[in-house]
Amino acid sequence: MMSTEKKTDEEHDGKRVDVPTAMRQASAQLTELLQCEPGSVSAVRATEDGWSADVEVVELERVPDTMSVMASYRVELDPRGTLLSYERLRRYARGQIDRR
């Protein structure tokens, strides 16, 4: 019961980073870890345990630019914005458009 109270206290004390900070931290930490060029953050969600973000990165740089291989990663962050885990969701050509 103490850990739940502590977590609630931390959230009320402003220990959770804001959305823009979570976006920057997700992108920066993933690209540093993978040594890839950062693309963009396509989604950010607050979770019970912190943040979840979808980050696009350039995995293989090609010429022309539209032939570069991109990848979408799901990144999990703690409430303070520290990377906890990541997984690649998909790879695609930079010029590819989703058909939904």
mmCIF file of C-alpha atoms in Angstrom:
data_model
loop_
_atom_site.group_PDB
_atom_site.id
_atom_site.type_symbol
_atom_site.label_atom_id
_atom_site.label_comp_id
_atom_site.label_asym_id
_atom_site.label_seq_id
_atom_site.Cartn_x
_atom_site.Cartn_y
_atom_site.Cartn_z
ATOM 1 C CA MET A 1 0.000 0.000 0.000
ATOM 2 C CA MET A 2 2.916 2.345 0.659
ATOM 3 C CA SER A 3 4.207 2.110 -2.902
ATOM 4 C CA THR A 4 0.801 3.139 -4.300
ATOM 5 C CA GLU A 5 0.676 6.121 -1.957
ATOM 6 C CA LYS A 6 4.232 7.092 -2.892
ATOM 7 C CA LYS A 7 3.439 6.904 -6.623
ATOM 8 C CA THR A 8 0.337 9.050 -6.153
ATOM 9 C CA ASP A 9 2.352 11.584 -4.129
ATOM 10 C CA GLU A 10 5.017 11.741 -6.842
ATOM 11 C CA GLU A 11 2.410 12.419 -9.531
ATOM 12 C CA HIS A 12 0.841 15.193 -7.445
ATOM 13 C CA ASP A 13 4.266 16.673 -6.696
ATOM 14 C CA GLY A 14 4.761 17.339 -10.417
ATOM 15 C CA LYS A 15 7.332 14.558 -10.928
ATOM 16 C CA ARG A 16 5.743 13.529 -14.246
ATOM 17 C CA VAL A 17 7.259 15.373 -17.200
ATOM 18 C CA ASP A 18 4.901 17.184 -19.553
ATOM 19 C CA VAL A 19 3.977 15.970 -23.051
ATOM 20 C CA PRO A 20 6.557 18.059 -24.985
ATOM 21 C CA THR A 21 9.339 16.857 -22.665
ATOM 22 C CA ALA A 22 8.191 13.230 -22.993
ATOM 23 C CA MET A 23 8.242 13.619 -26.804
ATOM 24 C CA ARG A 24 11.770 15.063 -26.832
ATOM 25 C CA GLN A 25 13.112 12.499 -24.378
ATOM 26 C CA ALA A 26 11.570 9.547 -26.242
ATOM 27 C CA SER A 27 13.114 10.658 -29.537
ATOM 28 C CA ALA A 28 16.504 11.646 -28.112
ATOM 29 C CA GLN A 29 17.034 8.515 -26.016
ATOM 30 C CA LEU A 30 15.948 6.102 -28.758
ATOM 31 C CA THR A 31 18.053 7.723 -31.480
ATOM 32 C CA GLU A 32 21.072 7.799 -29.149
ATOM 33 C CA LEU A 33 20.625 4.126 -28.338
ATOM 34 C CA LEU A 34 20.100 3.033 -31.961
ATOM 35 C CA GLN A 35 22.563 5.555 -33.460
ATOM 36 C CA CYS A 36 19.938 6.496 -36.066
ATOM 37 C CA GLU A 37 18.828 9.851 -37.403
ATOM 38 C CA PRO A 38 15.705 11.023 -35.541
ATOM 39 C CA GLY A 39 12.508 11.328 -37.543
ATOM 40 C CA SER A 40 9.441 12.350 -35.603
ATOM 41 C CA VAL A 41 7.226 11.365 -32.697
ATOM 42 C CA SER A 42 3.905 10.244 -34.151
ATOM 43 C CA ALA A 43 2.103 9.513 -30.854
ATOM 44 C CA VAL A 44 2.457 10.111 -27.114
ATOM 45 C CA ARG A 45 0.191 8.677 -24.444
ATOM 46 C CA ALA A 46 0.253 8.999 -20.669
ATOM 47 C CA THR A 47 0.126 5.555 -19.040
ATOM 48 C CA GLU A 48 -0.217 4.346 -15.474
ATOM 49 C CA ASP A 49 3.533 3.747 -15.384
ATOM 50 C CA GLY A 50 4.705 6.867 -17.248
ATOM 51 C CA TRP A 51 4.569 7.469 -20.996
ATOM 52 C CA SER A 52 4.270 5.492 -24.223
ATOM 53 C CA ALA A 53 5.445 7.074 -27.479
ATOM 54 C CA ASP A 54 5.719 6.015 -31.112
ATOM 55 C CA VAL A 55 8.950 7.324 -32.624
ATOM 56 C CA GLU A 56 9.916 7.286 -36.300
ATOM 57 C CA VAL A 57 13.642 6.986 -37.129
ATOM 58 C CA VAL A 58 15.742 6.719 -40.289
ATOM 59 C CA GLU A 59 17.297 3.227 -40.184
ATOM 60 C CA LEU A 60 19.019 3.293 -43.593
ATOM 61 C CA GLU A 61 19.853 6.514 -45.427
ATOM 62 C CA ARG A 62 19.417 6.128 -49.212
ATOM 63 C CA VAL A 63 19.584 8.268 -52.339
ATOM 64 C CA PRO A 64 17.103 9.455 -53.382
ATOM 65 C CA ASP A 65 15.759 10.379 -49.956
ATOM 66 C CA THR A 66 12.387 8.716 -50.654
ATOM 67 C CA MET A 67 14.170 5.342 -50.731
ATOM 68 C CA SER A 68 15.492 5.685 -47.164
ATOM 69 C CA VAL A 69 14.272 2.966 -44.793
ATOM 70 C CA MET A 70 12.284 4.270 -41.848
ATOM 71 C CA ALA A 71 11.181 2.403 -38.740
ATOM 72 C CA SER A 72 8.463 3.011 -36.201
ATOM 73 C CA TYR A 73 9.303 2.158 -32.586
ATOM 74 C CA ARG A 74 7.100 2.008 -29.491
ATOM 75 C CA VAL A 75 9.019 3.538 -26.565
ATOM 76 C CA GLU A 76 8.037 3.191 -22.900
ATOM 77 C CA LEU A 77 9.207 5.911 -20.483
ATOM 78 C CA ASP A 78 8.882 6.252 -16.723
ATOM 79 C CA PRO A 79 7.015 9.312 -15.346
ATOM 80 C CA ARG A 80 10.254 11.345 -15.380
ATOM 81 C CA GLY A 81 10.901 10.549 -19.055
ATOM 82 C CA THR A 82 13.620 7.904 -18.691
ATOM 83 C CA LEU A 83 13.591 5.153 -21.342
ATOM 84 C CA LEU A 84 12.444 1.806 -19.929
ATOM 85 C CA SER A 85 11.944 -0.245 -23.097
ATOM 86 C CA TYR A 86 11.419 -0.078 -26.842
ATOM 87 C CA GLU A 87 10.272 -2.330 -29.672
ATOM 88 C CA ARG A 88 10.246 -1.920 -33.429
ATOM 89 C CA LEU A 89 6.694 -2.001 -34.779
ATOM 90 C CA ARG A 90 7.384 -1.766 -38.515
ATOM 91 C CA ARG A 91 9.825 -0.739 -41.266
ATOM 92 C CA TYR A 92 8.853 1.154 -44.394
ATOM 93 C CA ALA A 93 10.211 3.309 -47.232
ATOM 94 C CA ARG A 94 10.223 7.033 -46.395
ATOM 95 C CA GLY A 95 7.841 7.868 -49.240
ATOM 96 C CA GLN A 96 5.315 5.156 -48.279
ATOM 97 C CA ILE A 97 1.830 6.291 -47.229
ATOM 98 C CA ASP A 98 -0.391 4.207 -44.916
ATOM 99 C CA ARG A 99 -3.611 3.005 -46.514
ATOM 100 C CA ARG A 100 -6.171 3.198 -43.734
#
